[in-house]
Structures are given as C-alpha cells and as structure tokens.
PDB file of C-alpha atoms in Angstrom:
ATOM      1  CA  MET A1264      -0.812  35.251  -4.467  1.00 38.00           C
ATOM      2  CA  SER A1265       2.582  36.976  -3.390  1.00 39.00           C
ATOM      3  CA  ARG A1266       5.833  34.755  -4.064  1.00 40.00           C
ATOM      4  CA  ALA A1267       6.872  35.130  -0.368  1.00 38.00           C
ATOM      5  CA  ALA A1268       3.439  33.406   0.580  1.00 37.00           C
ATOM      6  CA  ILE A1269       4.404  30.303  -1.507  1.00 36.00           C
ATOM      7  CA  ALA A1270       7.888  29.715  -1.663  1.00 39.00           C
ATOM      8  CA  PRO A1271       7.841  28.338   1.694  1.00 39.00           C
ATOM      9  CA  ILE A1272       5.647  25.465   0.733  1.00 39.00           C
ATOM     10  CA  PRO A1273       7.401  24.109  -2.174  1.00 43.00           C
ATOM     11  CA  ARG A1274      10.502  23.784  -0.012  1.00 51.00           C
ATOM     12  CA  ALA A1275       9.177  22.503   2.681  1.00 41.00           C
ATOM     13  CA  LEU A1276       6.915  19.817   0.585  1.00 44.00           C
ATOM     14  CA  ARG A1277      10.725  18.636  -1.423  1.00 51.00           C
ATOM     15  CA  ALA A1278      12.189  18.114   1.685  1.00 54.00           C
ATOM     16  CA  ALA A1279       8.746  16.088   3.533  1.00 44.00           C
ATOM     17  CA  ALA A1280       8.841  14.626  -0.006  1.00 49.00           C
ATOM     18  CA  ALA A1281      12.447  13.192   0.196  1.00 56.00           C
ATOM     19  CA  LEU A1282      13.024  12.152   3.587  1.00 52.00           C
ATOM     20  CA  ALA A1283       9.412  10.194   3.478  1.00 50.00           C
ATOM     21  CA  LEU A1284      10.253   8.360   0.264  1.00 55.00           C
ATOM     22  CA  LEU A1285      14.360   7.881   0.942  1.00 57.00           C
ATOM     23  CA  ALA A1286      13.064   6.377   3.894  1.00 51.00           C
ATOM     24  CA  CYS A1287      10.405   4.144   2.619  1.00 56.00           C
ATOM     25  CA  VAL A1288      13.604   3.008   0.393  1.00 54.00           C
ATOM     26  CA  GLY A1289      15.406   1.974   3.834  1.00 56.00           C
ATOM     27  CA  CYS A1290      12.296  -0.084   4.651  1.00 53.00           C
ATOM     28  CA  ALA A1291      12.373  -1.998   1.615  1.00 53.00           C
ATOM     29  CA  THR A1292      15.859  -2.522   2.396  1.00 50.00           C
ATOM     30  CA  TRP A1293      14.937  -4.230   5.356  1.00 51.00           C
ATOM     31  CA  ASP A1294      11.049  -5.421   4.369  1.00 49.00           C
ATOM     32  CA  GLN A1295      12.229  -8.990   2.222  1.00 52.00           C
ATOM     33  CA  ALA A1296       9.895 -11.280   3.618  1.00 52.00           C
ATOM     34  CA  GLY A1297       6.814 -12.394   1.695  1.00 51.00           C
ATOM     35  CA  PRO A1298       4.418 -15.154   0.624  1.00 50.00           C
ATOM     36  CA  SER A1299       6.645 -18.491  -1.254  1.00 53.00           C
ATOM     37  CA  PRO A1300       5.969 -18.192  -4.708  1.00 56.00           C
ATOM     38  CA  ARG A1301       3.833 -21.467  -5.691  1.00 58.00           C
ATOM     39  CA  LEU A1302       6.416 -23.935  -7.457  1.00 64.00           C
ATOM     40  CA  GLU A1303       4.052 -26.903  -8.169  1.00 67.00           C
ATOM     41  CA  ALA A1304       4.892 -26.593 -11.660  1.00 72.00           C
ATOM     42  CA  VAL A1305       8.768 -27.536 -11.070  1.00 80.00           C
ATOM     43  CA  ASP A1306       7.916 -30.845  -9.755  1.00 80.00           C
ATOM     44  CA  ARG A1307       7.920 -32.489 -13.083  1.00 82.00           C
ATOM     45  CA  CYS A1308      11.042 -31.993 -13.911  1.00 88.00           C
ATOM     46  CA  ASP A1309      13.995 -33.993 -12.364  1.00 89.00           C
ATOM     47  CA  ALA A1310      14.914 -33.931  -8.850  1.00 89.00           C
ATOM     48  CA  ASP A1311      17.817 -31.518  -9.437  1.00 91.00           C
ATOM     49  CA  THR A1312      16.549 -29.513 -12.055  1.00 92.00           C
ATOM     50  CA  ALA A1313      13.656 -29.110 -10.022  1.00 91.00           C
ATOM     51  CA  ALA A1314      15.794 -28.290  -6.754  1.00 92.00           C
ATOM     52  CA  ARG A1315      17.455 -25.490  -8.816  1.00 94.00           C
ATOM     53  CA  LEU A1316      14.827 -23.774  -9.967  1.00 94.00           C
ATOM     54  CA  ARG A1317      13.409 -23.656  -6.370  1.00 92.00           C
ATOM     55  CA  PHE A1318      16.507 -22.207  -5.033  1.00 94.00           C
ATOM     56  CA  LEU A1319      16.212 -19.799  -8.195  1.00 95.00           C
ATOM     57  CA  GLU A1320      12.760 -19.014  -8.077  1.00 94.00           C
ATOM     58  CA  GLY A1321      12.322 -18.728  -4.488  1.00 92.00           C
ATOM     59  CA  ARG A1322      15.310 -15.789  -4.168  1.00 94.00           C
ATOM     60  CA  PHE A1323      13.522 -14.120  -7.678  1.00 95.00           C
ATOM     61  CA  ALA A1324      10.343 -13.788  -5.624  1.00 93.00           C
ATOM     62  CA  ARG A1325      12.149 -11.609  -3.005  1.00 92.00           C
ATOM     63  CA  HIS A1326      14.441  -9.816  -4.970  1.00 94.00           C
ATOM     64  CA  ALA A1327      11.847  -9.108  -7.696  1.00 95.00           C
ATOM     65  CA  ARG A1328       9.704  -7.147  -4.396  1.00 93.00           C
ATOM     66  CA  TYR A1329      12.622  -5.133  -3.269  1.00 94.00           C
ATOM     67  CA  ALA A1330      13.423  -4.306  -6.817  1.00 95.00           C
ATOM     68  CA  ASN A1331       9.888  -3.024  -7.833  1.00 94.00           C
ATOM     69  CA  ARG A1332       9.645  -1.198  -4.287  1.00 92.00           C
ATOM     70  CA  TRP A1333      13.101   0.656  -5.143  1.00 94.00           C
ATOM     71  CA  TRP A1334      12.537   1.356  -8.752  1.00 94.00           C
ATOM     72  CA  ASN A1335       8.848   2.827  -7.750  1.00 94.00           C
ATOM     73  CA  ALA A1336      10.190   4.783  -4.662  1.00 91.00           C
ATOM     74  CA  TRP A1337      13.106   6.145  -7.003  1.00 93.00           C
ATOM     75  CA  ASN A1338      10.209   7.017  -9.227  1.00 94.00           C
ATOM     76  CA  ALA A1339       8.325   8.932  -7.214  1.00 91.00           C
ATOM     77  CA  VAL A1340      11.733  11.272  -6.020  1.00 90.00           C
ATOM     78  CA  TYR A1341      12.856  11.764  -9.021  1.00 92.00           C
ATOM     79  CA  GLY A1342       8.912  12.425 -10.493  1.00 93.00           C
ATOM     80  CA  GLY A1343       8.413  14.923  -7.537  1.00 90.00           C
ATOM     81  CA  GLY A1344      11.486  16.725  -7.892  1.00 90.00           C
ATOM     82  CA  ILE A1345      10.625  17.420 -11.106  1.00 92.00           C
ATOM     83  CA  VAL A1346       7.250  18.819  -9.713  1.00 93.00           C
ATOM     84  CA  VAL A1347       8.179  20.485  -7.454  1.00 89.00           C
ATOM     85  CA  SER A1348      11.257  22.479  -8.883  1.00 89.00           C
ATOM     86  CA  SER A1349       9.949  23.336 -11.867  1.00 90.00           C
ATOM     87  CA  VAL A1350       6.504  24.833  -9.618  1.00 89.00           C
ATOM     88  CA  GLN A1351       9.167  26.838  -7.724  1.00 86.00           C
ATOM     89  CA  ALA A1352      10.889  28.253 -11.073  1.00 85.00           C
ATOM     90  CA  GLY A1353       7.908  29.713 -12.337  1.00 85.00           C
ATOM     91  CA  PHE A1354       7.493  31.625  -8.753  1.00 84.00           C
ATOM     92  CA  GLU A1355      10.550  32.490  -8.591  1.00 77.00           C
ATOM     93  CA  ASP A1356      11.509  36.013  -9.335  1.00 77.00           C
ATOM     94  CA  ASP A1357      15.401  36.043  -8.778  1.00 81.00           C
ATOM     95  CA  GLY A1358      17.437  34.801 -11.439  1.00 79.00           C
ATOM     96  CA  GLY A1359      19.511  32.543  -9.582  1.00 81.00           C
ATOM     97  CA  GLU A1360      17.064  30.942  -7.371  1.00 84.00           C
ATOM     98  CA  ARG A1361      14.969  29.835 -10.607  1.00 86.00           C
ATOM     99  CA  ALA A1362      18.266  28.193 -12.477  1.00 88.00           C
ATOM    100  CA  ASP A1363      18.742  26.656  -9.272  1.00 88.00           C
ATOM    101  CA  GLN A1364      15.573  24.998  -9.276  1.00 88.00           C
ATOM    102  CA  VAL A1365      15.802  24.264 -13.349  1.00 91.00           C
ATOM    103  CA  VAL A1366      18.891  22.652 -12.807  1.00 92.00           C
ATOM    104  CA  ASN A1367      17.420  20.743  -9.949  1.00 90.00           C
ATOM    105  CA  ALA A1368      14.251  19.555 -12.209  1.00 92.00           C
ATOM    106  CA  VAL A1369      16.661  18.989 -14.854  1.00 94.00           C
ATOM    107  CA  LYS A1370      18.675  16.422 -12.701  1.00 94.00           C
ATOM    108  CA  SER A1371      15.342  15.058 -11.576  1.00 92.00           C
ATOM    109  CA  GLY A1372      14.448  14.789 -15.444  1.00 94.00           C
ATOM    110  CA  ILE A1373      17.639  12.745 -15.863  1.00 95.00           C
ATOM    111  CA  GLY A1374      17.398  10.385 -13.456  1.00 93.00           C
ATOM    112  CA  LEU A1375      13.891   9.697 -13.945  1.00 95.00           C
ATOM    113  CA  THR A1376      14.827   8.800 -17.605  1.00 95.00           C
ATOM    114  CA  ARG A1377      17.374   6.749 -16.544  1.00 93.00           C
ATOM    115  CA  ASN A1378      15.418   4.715 -13.857  1.00 94.00           C
ATOM    116  CA  LEU A1379      12.500   4.017 -16.781  1.00 95.00           C
ATOM    117  CA  VAL A1380      14.849   3.279 -19.690  1.00 94.00           C
ATOM    118  CA  ALA A1381      17.080   0.720 -17.679  1.00 92.00           C
ATOM    119  CA  PRO A1382      14.844  -1.051 -14.946  1.00 95.00           C
ATOM    120  CA  PRO A1383      16.384  -3.625 -12.670  1.00 96.00           C
ATOM    121  CA  VAL A1384      16.306  -6.700 -14.650  1.00 95.00           C
ATOM    122  CA  ILE A1385      15.444  -8.654 -11.255  1.00 96.00           C
ATOM    123  CA  ARG A1386      12.126  -6.718 -11.349  1.00 95.00           C
ATOM    124  CA  LYS A1387      10.042  -9.165 -13.794  1.00 94.00           C
ATOM    125  CA  ALA A1388      12.184 -12.291 -13.344  1.00 95.00           C
ATOM    126  CA  PRO A1389       9.052 -14.278 -11.624  1.00 93.00           C
ATOM    127  CA  ASP A1390       6.710 -13.665 -14.867  1.00 93.00           C
ATOM    128  CA  GLU A1391       9.451 -14.478 -17.174  1.00 94.00           C
ATOM    129  CA  LEU A1392      10.061 -17.984 -15.798  1.00 93.00           C
ATOM    130  CA  ALA A1393       6.215 -18.929 -14.704  1.00 91.00           C
ATOM    131  CA  ALA A1394       5.702 -18.015 -18.449  1.00 92.00           C
ATOM    132  CA  ILE A1395       8.012 -20.966 -19.154  1.00 92.00           C
ATOM    133  CA  ASP A1396       5.304 -24.430 -19.168  1.00 90.00           C
ATOM    134  CA  PRO A1397       7.689 -27.061 -17.720  1.00 89.00           C
ATOM    135  CA  GLY A1398       5.135 -29.630 -19.239  1.00 85.00           C
ATOM    136  CA  ALA A1399       6.621 -28.541 -22.708  1.00 87.00           C
ATOM    137  CA  PRO A1400       8.870 -30.291 -24.329  1.00 85.00           C
ATOM    138  CA  ASP A1401      11.928 -28.986 -22.814  1.00 90.00           C
ATOM    139  CA  GLY A1402      10.400 -26.722 -20.475  1.00 91.00           C
ATOM    140  CA  CYS A1403      11.999 -28.061 -17.702  1.00 92.00           C
ATOM    141  CA  ALA A1404      15.384 -27.420 -19.519  1.00 92.00           C
ATOM    142  CA  ARG A1405      14.975 -23.991 -21.138  1.00 93.00           C
ATOM    143  CA  ARG A1406      12.986 -22.302 -17.662  1.00 94.00           C
ATOM    144  CA  LEU A1407      16.292 -23.335 -16.217  1.00 94.00           C
ATOM    145  CA  ALA A1408      18.400 -21.788 -18.783  1.00 94.00           C
ATOM    146  CA  ARG A1409      16.327 -18.623 -18.701  1.00 95.00           C
ATOM    147  CA  ALA A1410      16.711 -18.785 -14.481  1.00 95.00           C
ATOM    148  CA  GLU A1411      20.393 -19.171 -14.729  1.00 95.00           C
ATOM    149  CA  GLU A1412      20.344 -16.103 -17.624  1.00 95.00           C
ATOM    150  CA  ILE A1413      18.806 -13.836 -15.714  1.00 96.00           C
ATOM    151  CA  LEU A1414      20.889 -14.618 -12.585  1.00 96.00           C
ATOM    152  CA  GLU A1415      24.189 -13.962 -14.522  1.00 95.00           C
ATOM    153  CA  ARG A1416      22.521 -10.751 -16.358  1.00 96.00           C
ATOM    154  CA  ALA A1417      21.142  -9.621 -12.943  1.00 97.00           C
ATOM    155  CA  ALA A1418      24.329 -10.238 -10.983  1.00 96.00           C
ATOM    156  CA  GLU A1419      26.485  -7.891 -13.996  1.00 96.00           C
ATOM    157  CA  GLN A1420      24.204  -5.138 -13.641  1.00 96.00           C
ATOM    158  CA  ALA A1421      24.137  -4.784  -9.787  1.00 96.00           C
ATOM    159  CA  GLN A1422      28.105  -4.844 -10.476  1.00 95.00           C
ATOM    160  CA  ARG A1423      28.180  -2.562 -12.906  1.00 95.00           C
ATOM    161  CA  GLU A1424      25.164   0.012 -11.002  1.00 94.00           C
ATOM    162  CA  ARG A1425      26.937  -0.130  -7.560  1.00 94.00           C
ATOM    163  CA  ARG A1426      30.503  -0.724  -7.721  1.00 91.00           C
ATOM    164  CA  ALA A1427      31.688   0.292 -10.859  1.00 95.00           C
ATOM    165  CA  TRP A1428      32.937   3.806 -11.171  1.00 95.00           C
ATOM    166  CA  VAL A1429      31.373   5.283 -14.097  1.00 95.00           C
ATOM    167  CA  PRO A1430      27.783   5.460 -11.923  1.00 95.00           C
ATOM    168  CA  HIS A1431      29.866   7.699  -9.365  1.00 97.00           C
ATOM    169  CA  LEU A1432      31.669   9.827 -11.698  1.00 96.00           C
ATOM    170  CA  ALA A1433      28.698  10.486 -13.499  1.00 95.00           C
ATOM    171  CA  ASN A1434      26.976  11.308 -10.582  1.00 95.00           C
ATOM    172  CA  LEU A1435      29.461  13.358  -9.531  1.00 96.00           C
ATOM    173  CA  GLY A1436      30.139  14.992 -12.723  1.00 96.00           C
ATOM    174  CA  LEU A1437      26.523  15.401 -13.086  1.00 94.00           C
ATOM    175  CA  ASN A1438      25.899  17.338  -9.641  1.00 94.00           C
ATOM    176  CA  LEU A1439      29.260  19.666 -10.162  1.00 94.00           C
ATOM    177  CA  ALA A1440      28.115  21.073 -14.013  1.00 94.00           C
ATOM    178  CA  GLY A1441      24.565  21.884 -12.094  1.00 92.00           C
ATOM    179  CA  ALA A1442      26.513  23.644  -9.311  1.00 91.00           C
ATOM    180  CA  LEU A1443      29.190  25.489 -11.402  1.00 92.00           C
ATOM    181  CA  ILE A1444      26.214  26.545 -13.745  1.00 91.00           C
ATOM    182  CA  VAL A1445      24.418  28.178 -10.905  1.00 88.00           C
ATOM    183  CA  ALA A1446      26.804  29.133  -8.910  1.00 85.00           C
ATOM    184  CA  GLU A1447      29.288  30.697 -11.595  1.00 84.00           C
ATOM    185  CA  GLY A1448      26.936  31.480 -14.069  1.00 84.00           C
ATOM    186  CA  PHE A1449      24.452  32.884 -12.478  1.00 83.00           C
ATOM    187  CA  ASP A1450      26.332  34.102  -9.136  1.00 76.00           C
ATOM    188  CA  GLU A1451      23.997  32.193  -6.709  1.00 76.00           C
ATOM    189  CA  GLY A1452      25.415  30.311  -3.659  1.00 77.00           C
ATOM    190  CA  SER A1453      22.791  27.988  -3.366  1.00 78.00           C
ATOM    191  CA  GLY A1454      24.280  26.661  -6.437  1.00 83.00           C
ATOM    192  CA  TRP A1455      26.465  24.642  -4.464  1.00 88.00           C
ATOM    193  CA  GLY A1456      24.141  23.230  -1.405  1.00 87.00           C
ATOM    194  CA  SER A1457      22.042  22.183  -4.398  1.00 87.00           C
ATOM    195  CA  GLY A1458      25.263  19.984  -5.617  1.00 90.00           C
ATOM    196  CA  ALA A1459      26.243  18.654  -2.986  1.00 90.00           C
ATOM    197  CA  LEU A1460      22.604  17.846  -1.796  1.00 88.00           C
ATOM    198  CA  GLY A1461      21.732  15.710  -5.180  1.00 90.00           C
ATOM    199  CA  PHE A1462      25.011  13.912  -4.835  1.00 93.00           C
ATOM    200  CA  ALA A1463      23.992  12.418  -1.728  1.00 91.00           C
ATOM    201  CA  VAL A1464      21.038  11.648  -3.025  1.00 90.00           C
ATOM    202  CA  GLY A1465      22.467   9.906  -6.431  1.00 92.00           C
ATOM    203  CA  GLU A1466      25.139   8.126  -3.511  1.00 93.00           C
ATOM    204  CA  VAL A1467      22.019   6.626  -1.474  1.00 91.00           C
ATOM    205  CA  ARG A1468      20.342   5.501  -5.033  1.00 93.00           C
ATOM    206  CA  ILE A1469      23.277   4.128  -6.540  1.00 94.00           C
ATOM    207  CA  TRP A1470      24.552   1.598  -2.800  1.00 93.00           C
ATOM    208  CA  SER A1471      20.456   0.908  -2.284  1.00 92.00           C
ATOM    209  CA  TYR A1472      20.099  -0.553  -6.246  1.00 94.00           C
ATOM    210  CA  PRO A1473      19.252  -3.944  -5.849  1.00 94.00           C
ATOM    211  CA  TRP A1474      22.667  -5.945  -5.046  1.00 93.00           C
ATOM    212  CA  HIS A1475      20.638  -9.460  -3.972  1.00 93.00           C
ATOM    213  CA  ALA A1476      21.784 -11.141  -7.372  1.00 95.00           C
ATOM    214  CA  GLN A1477      25.534 -11.089  -6.555  1.00 94.00           C
ATOM    215  CA  GLU A1478      24.986 -12.832  -3.021  1.00 94.00           C
ATOM    216  CA  THR A1479      22.072 -15.475  -5.200  1.00 95.00           C
ATOM    217  CA  LYS A1480      25.077 -16.079  -8.009  1.00 94.00           C
ATOM    218  CA  ARG A1481      27.197 -17.138  -4.983  1.00 93.00           C
ATOM    219  CA  ASP A1482      25.053 -18.918  -3.393  1.00 94.00           C
ATOM    220  CA  TYR A1483      23.565 -20.684  -6.604  1.00 95.00           C
ATOM    221  CA  GLU A1484      27.281 -21.746  -7.288  1.00 91.00           C
ATOM    222  CA  GLN A1485      28.363 -23.728  -4.018  1.00 91.00           C
ATOM    223  CA  ARG A1486      24.895 -25.528  -3.798  1.00 92.00           C
ATOM    224  CA  PHE A1487      24.877 -26.575  -7.023  1.00 91.00           C
ATOM    225  CA  PRO A1488      28.131 -26.909  -8.031  1.00 77.00           C
ATOM    226  CA  ARG A1489      28.763 -26.312 -12.023  1.00 68.00           C
ATOM    227  CA  LEU A1490      29.258 -23.195 -14.124  1.00 54.00           C
ATOM    228  CA  LEU A1491      26.028 -21.464 -14.931  1.00 50.00           C
ATOM    229  CA  GLY A1492      25.201 -22.189 -18.500  1.00 50.00           C
ATOM    230  CA  GLY A1493      27.665 -25.557 -18.219  1.00 47.00           C
ATOM    231  CA  ALA A1494      25.948 -28.445 -19.392  1.00 42.00           C
ATOM    232  CA  SER A1495      24.471 -30.302 -16.724  1.00 42.00           C
ATOM    233  CA  THR A1496      20.847 -31.386 -16.368  1.00 41.00           C
ATOM    234  CA  VAL A1497      20.206 -30.246 -20.201  1.00 38.00           C
ATOM    235  CA  GLY A1498      19.919 -33.033 -22.688  1.00 38.00           C
ATOM    236  CA  LYS A1499      18.889 -35.069 -19.524  1.00 41.00           C
ATOM    237  CA  SER A1500      14.915 -36.285 -19.401  1.00 38.00           C
ATOM    238  CA  ASP A1501      12.566 -32.787 -18.683  1.00 42.00           C
ATOM    239  CA  THR A1502       9.361 -34.700 -17.160  1.00 40.00           C
ATOM    240  CA  ARG A1503       9.489 -37.390 -14.560  1.00 37.00           C
TER     241      ARG A1503
END
C-alpha cells in the first residue's frame, strides 16, 4: 500500500482521538454526581469522629471518580499518541516528517510514564479507608488519621501539579526541545506546530489535574476547627 493511501488515515485518527478524549476529560470535570458511599461502619465511632469521616469520605468518593476518569483518559491520550505516531513514523519516507512523529511518540511516552508512576493520591482513597475497620481497637482514630493524611497529601499534590512553576516549565521545555530537534536538526517546519500543539495539550492536562482536595481541605478546616493532625478525637473512646 502506498504512503499516499495511508498517511491521511493516521493523521485523521490522531486528531479525532485527541478531540474525543480531551472532550471526555472535560465532561469528567462536570460529572461528579454519583451514589454516596455507604458509611454505616463509622456509626460505631464517637459523634465528632463519625461526622468528620462522613464529611471526608463522602467528598473522597466524588473526588476519586473524577481522578480515575482523568487518569484513565490521559493514559488513553498518551497511549494512543505512542501508537499512532509510531505507526505513522514507520510509513514516512521523508526524514523530517519521520523525526516529527518519533519526537511525538517520545513525548507521549514521557507523559504516559509520568501518569503511571505518579497517579493522583485521591484515586484510591475510598478503598484505603474502607480497609480500616472502625470496630477494631483504635479503628476510628486510625481511619480518621488516615483520611486527614490523604487529604493533606492530595491537596499538596494538586498544588504542586497545577500551580507550581515546575510542571509548566517542564512542559514548555519538553515541547521546545522537541520542536528544535525537528525544525532545526531535520529542517522540518512542522516541528514548531507539533511543539505548540504538544504544549497546549500539556497545559490542558496540568490544569485539569484533580484539584478538588484543596477545596475540601479548606471546607473541612472551616467546618471542623482544628489543625489537620492535631489532637482532638485521638485519646477519646473510639466506639459507642
């Protein structure tokens, strides 16, 4: 099969897949409704601890739904980018175009690796808390301590991944380096366009990163006035 016959297909698929998956990410930011978790187990705890756990675990259930949709969608975006760019590179006769596709595949591989190595903390929060039985000795205190620890870590992670300068600078540097390799090293002008598109996609990923834990931490501290990790229910009776 000739290059002319197959080249338009991967390009069209790449554009369609990227738009569909990015739209899916956008939908996930709005669709946070869902069934509330069953929290009868925390009824064994004293009233204050139970109220805190219901608040946190109810929020975590919604946050985890979004985080899992976000994580899976971006794994698909990057995984699809690796496959499509690699296939297209294999059919390219022009050295510059081939280099452009190889660079795109490498950038997708870096993005996928980052997603897999450092997933959002909040993804597994409901399962982690459900594994702590409130009926066990000090179970309520341990479950609340773990919930507060997850909240703190998730809020810090959201701040680091979205608002710190490092991820934005890294995104710019990666795409600028790729554009320079293709445009200057292989005299292929499309490298600049690919770099700009890659930077834009990277920024969408950064700003859509699960951020809800920051809002929940603020609301939690306003509703339950004590510092996270401070002494409040610890030391009290865990069970009724």
